[in-house]
Tab-separated table of C-alpha atoms in Angstrom:
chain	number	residue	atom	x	y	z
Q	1	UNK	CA	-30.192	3.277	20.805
Q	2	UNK	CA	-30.961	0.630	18.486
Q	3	UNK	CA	-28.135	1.150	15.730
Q	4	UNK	CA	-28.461	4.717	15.610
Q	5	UNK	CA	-25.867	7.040	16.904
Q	6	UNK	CA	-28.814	9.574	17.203
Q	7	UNK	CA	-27.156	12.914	16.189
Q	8	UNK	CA	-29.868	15.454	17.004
Q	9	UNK	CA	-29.063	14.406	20.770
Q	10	UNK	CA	-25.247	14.433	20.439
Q	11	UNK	CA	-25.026	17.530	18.617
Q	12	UNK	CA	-24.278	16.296	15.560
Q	13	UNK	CA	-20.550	14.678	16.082
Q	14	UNK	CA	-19.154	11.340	16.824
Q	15	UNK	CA	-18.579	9.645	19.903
Q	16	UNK	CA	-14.985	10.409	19.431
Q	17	UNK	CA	-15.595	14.209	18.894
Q	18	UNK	CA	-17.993	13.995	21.970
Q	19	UNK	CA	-16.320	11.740	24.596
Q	20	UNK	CA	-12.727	10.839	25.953
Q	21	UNK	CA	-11.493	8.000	28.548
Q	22	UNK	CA	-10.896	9.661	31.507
Q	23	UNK	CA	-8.760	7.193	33.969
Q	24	UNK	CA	-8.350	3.976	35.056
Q	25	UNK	CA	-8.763	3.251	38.403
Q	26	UNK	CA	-7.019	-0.177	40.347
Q	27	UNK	CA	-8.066	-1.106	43.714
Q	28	UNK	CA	-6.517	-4.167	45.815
Q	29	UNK	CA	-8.909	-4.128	48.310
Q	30	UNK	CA	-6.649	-5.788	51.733
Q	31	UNK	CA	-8.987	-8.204	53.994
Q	32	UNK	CA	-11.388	-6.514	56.589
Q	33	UNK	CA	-14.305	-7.425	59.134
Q	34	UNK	CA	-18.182	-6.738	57.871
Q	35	UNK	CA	-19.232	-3.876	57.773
Q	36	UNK	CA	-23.025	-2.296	57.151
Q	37	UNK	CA	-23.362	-1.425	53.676
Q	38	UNK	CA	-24.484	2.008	55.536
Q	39	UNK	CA	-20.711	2.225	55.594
Q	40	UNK	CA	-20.272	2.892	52.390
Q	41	UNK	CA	-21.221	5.976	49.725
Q	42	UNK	CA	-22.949	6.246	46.581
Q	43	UNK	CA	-20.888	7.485	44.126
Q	44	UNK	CA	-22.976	10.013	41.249
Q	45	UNK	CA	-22.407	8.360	38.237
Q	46	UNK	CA	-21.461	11.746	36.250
Q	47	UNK	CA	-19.672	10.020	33.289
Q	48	UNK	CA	-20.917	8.148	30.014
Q	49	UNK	CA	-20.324	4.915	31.071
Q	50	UNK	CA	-17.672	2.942	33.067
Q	51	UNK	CA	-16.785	-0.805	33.019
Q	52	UNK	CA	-15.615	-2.744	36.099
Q	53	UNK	CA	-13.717	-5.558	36.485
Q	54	UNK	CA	-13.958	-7.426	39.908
Q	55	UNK	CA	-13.830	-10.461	41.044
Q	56	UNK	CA	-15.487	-10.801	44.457
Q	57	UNK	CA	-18.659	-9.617	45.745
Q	58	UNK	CA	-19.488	-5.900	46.911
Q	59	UNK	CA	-20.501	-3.824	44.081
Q	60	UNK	CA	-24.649	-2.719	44.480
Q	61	UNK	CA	-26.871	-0.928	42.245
Q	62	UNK	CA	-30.119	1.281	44.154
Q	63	UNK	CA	-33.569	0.250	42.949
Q	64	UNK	CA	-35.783	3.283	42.863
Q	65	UNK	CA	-38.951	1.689	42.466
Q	66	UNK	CA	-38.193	-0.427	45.902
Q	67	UNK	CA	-35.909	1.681	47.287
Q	68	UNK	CA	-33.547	-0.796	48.206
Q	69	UNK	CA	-29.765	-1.969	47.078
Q	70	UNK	CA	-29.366	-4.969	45.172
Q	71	UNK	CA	-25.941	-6.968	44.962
Q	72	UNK	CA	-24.026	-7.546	41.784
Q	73	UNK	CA	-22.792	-10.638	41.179
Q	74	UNK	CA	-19.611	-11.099	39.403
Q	75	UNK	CA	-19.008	-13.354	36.747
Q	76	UNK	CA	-15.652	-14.532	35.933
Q	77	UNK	CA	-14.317	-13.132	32.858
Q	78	UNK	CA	-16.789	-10.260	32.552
Q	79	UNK	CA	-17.101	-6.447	33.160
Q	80	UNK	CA	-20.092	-4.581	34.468
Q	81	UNK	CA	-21.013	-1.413	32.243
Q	82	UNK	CA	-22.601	1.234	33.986
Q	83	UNK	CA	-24.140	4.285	32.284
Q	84	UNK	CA	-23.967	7.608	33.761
Q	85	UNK	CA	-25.210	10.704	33.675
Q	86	UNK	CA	-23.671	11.931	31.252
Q	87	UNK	CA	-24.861	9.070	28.244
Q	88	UNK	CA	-28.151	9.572	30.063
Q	89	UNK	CA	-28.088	13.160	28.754
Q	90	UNK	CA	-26.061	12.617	25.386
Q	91	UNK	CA	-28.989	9.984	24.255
Q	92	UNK	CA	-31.698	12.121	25.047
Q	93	UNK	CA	-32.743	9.941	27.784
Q	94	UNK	CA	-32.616	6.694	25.872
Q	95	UNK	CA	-30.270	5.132	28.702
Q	96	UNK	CA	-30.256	5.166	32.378
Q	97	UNK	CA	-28.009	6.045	34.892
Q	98	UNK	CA	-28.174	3.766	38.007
Q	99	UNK	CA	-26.628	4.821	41.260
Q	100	UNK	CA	-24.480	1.857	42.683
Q	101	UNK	CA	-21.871	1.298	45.369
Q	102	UNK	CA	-19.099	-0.931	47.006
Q	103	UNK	CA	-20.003	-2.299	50.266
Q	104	UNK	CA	-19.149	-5.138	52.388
Q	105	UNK	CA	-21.047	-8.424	51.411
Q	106	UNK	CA	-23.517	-8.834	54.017
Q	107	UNK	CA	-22.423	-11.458	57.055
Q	108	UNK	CA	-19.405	-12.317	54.735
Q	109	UNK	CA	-15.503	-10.775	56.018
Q	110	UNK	CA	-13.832	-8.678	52.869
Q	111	UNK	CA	-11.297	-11.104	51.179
Q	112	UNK	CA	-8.415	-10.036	49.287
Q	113	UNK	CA	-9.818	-8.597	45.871
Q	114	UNK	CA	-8.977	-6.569	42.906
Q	115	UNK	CA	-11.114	-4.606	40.766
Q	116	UNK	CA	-10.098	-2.130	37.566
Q	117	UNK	CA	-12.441	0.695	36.537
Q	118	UNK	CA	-12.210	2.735	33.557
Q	119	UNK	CA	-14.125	5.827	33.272
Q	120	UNK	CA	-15.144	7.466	29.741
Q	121	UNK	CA	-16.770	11.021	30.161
Q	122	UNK	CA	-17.730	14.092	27.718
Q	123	UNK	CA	-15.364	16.319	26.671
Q	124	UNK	CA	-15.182	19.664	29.265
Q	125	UNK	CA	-16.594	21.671	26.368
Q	126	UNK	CA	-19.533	19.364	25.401
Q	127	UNK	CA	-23.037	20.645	25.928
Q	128	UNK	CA	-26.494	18.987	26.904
Q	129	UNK	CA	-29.945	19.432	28.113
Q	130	UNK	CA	-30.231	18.006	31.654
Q	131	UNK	CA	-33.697	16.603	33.126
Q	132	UNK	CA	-34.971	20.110	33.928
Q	133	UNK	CA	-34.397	21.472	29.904
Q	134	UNK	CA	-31.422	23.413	31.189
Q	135	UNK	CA	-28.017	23.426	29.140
Q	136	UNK	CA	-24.796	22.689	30.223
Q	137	UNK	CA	-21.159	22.359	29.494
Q	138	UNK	CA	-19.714	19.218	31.229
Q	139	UNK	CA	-17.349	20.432	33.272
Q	140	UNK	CA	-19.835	22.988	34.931
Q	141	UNK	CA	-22.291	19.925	35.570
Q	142	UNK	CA	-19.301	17.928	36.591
Q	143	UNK	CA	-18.731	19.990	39.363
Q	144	UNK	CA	-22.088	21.072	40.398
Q	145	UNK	CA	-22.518	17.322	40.863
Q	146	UNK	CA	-19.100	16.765	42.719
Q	147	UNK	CA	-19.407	19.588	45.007
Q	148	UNK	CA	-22.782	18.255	46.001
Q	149	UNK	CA	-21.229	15.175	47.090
Q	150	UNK	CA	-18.304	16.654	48.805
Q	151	UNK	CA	-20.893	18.271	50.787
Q	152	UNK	CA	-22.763	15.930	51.841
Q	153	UNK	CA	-20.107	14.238	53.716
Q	154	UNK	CA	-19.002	11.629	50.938
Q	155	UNK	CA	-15.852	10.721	50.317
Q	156	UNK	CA	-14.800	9.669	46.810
């Protein structure tokens, strides 16, 4: 956003007034034979951003323009920041959401690993202007987007 906090897109408030950390998430992920990356689902990234801290291989981001997943590598000591929907929205578009997932490491079997998320999302009651020009509260966007996933067979 290139120092600006661009209020005309965040309705004139801070980022404190605007978003809130929603949870932290801890996996220890126990050892387990490959799997196809198939295998695994796509979470919607519906929140402003999330970090993640892992230290093995498995997390993927889906390239549009090729239409295929790419692996993440990790790097000791750092944290992967994905934006979501949400900051999509909030920024007027200035950021993009990337759809990722955890799967298997191809031809390699799961080792022990550990990873940490932590999730920061809008407020329930905060409003923006999807794709389409529609408006929205969060929480009704929220859960259009997590029903649509339910339905589709994911789990989450």
């Amino acid at each position: 956003m290139q120092g600006s906090t661009s209020a005309h897109h965040l309705r004139e408030s801070t980022a404190s007034q605007t978003c809130q950390p929603h949870v932290w998430s801890f996996s220890d992920t126990p050892p387990s034979q490959p799997k196809t990356p198939t295998q695994a689902s796509a979470p919607i990234p519906t929140s402003a951003f999330s970090l993640f801290f892992c230290d093995a291989r498995g997390l993927q981001t889906f390239v549009q323009g090729m239409q295929e997943w790419r692996s993440v590598e990790p790097c000791n000591g750092c944290a992967v920041v994905n934006v979501g929907n949400s900051l999509r929205f909030l920024s007027g578009r200035k950021f993009r959401s990337v759809v990722h997932r955890v799967a298997p490491y191809p031809g390699e079997t799961t080792e022990n690993r550990s990873s940490c998320a932590y999730f920061v999302g809008p407020r329930m009651d905060v409003e923006f202007e999807d794709e389409k020009g529609e408006q929205w509260k969060s929480i009704d966007w929220h859960m259009r987007k997590y029903k649509s996933y339910r339905e589709a067979g994911k789990t989450a």
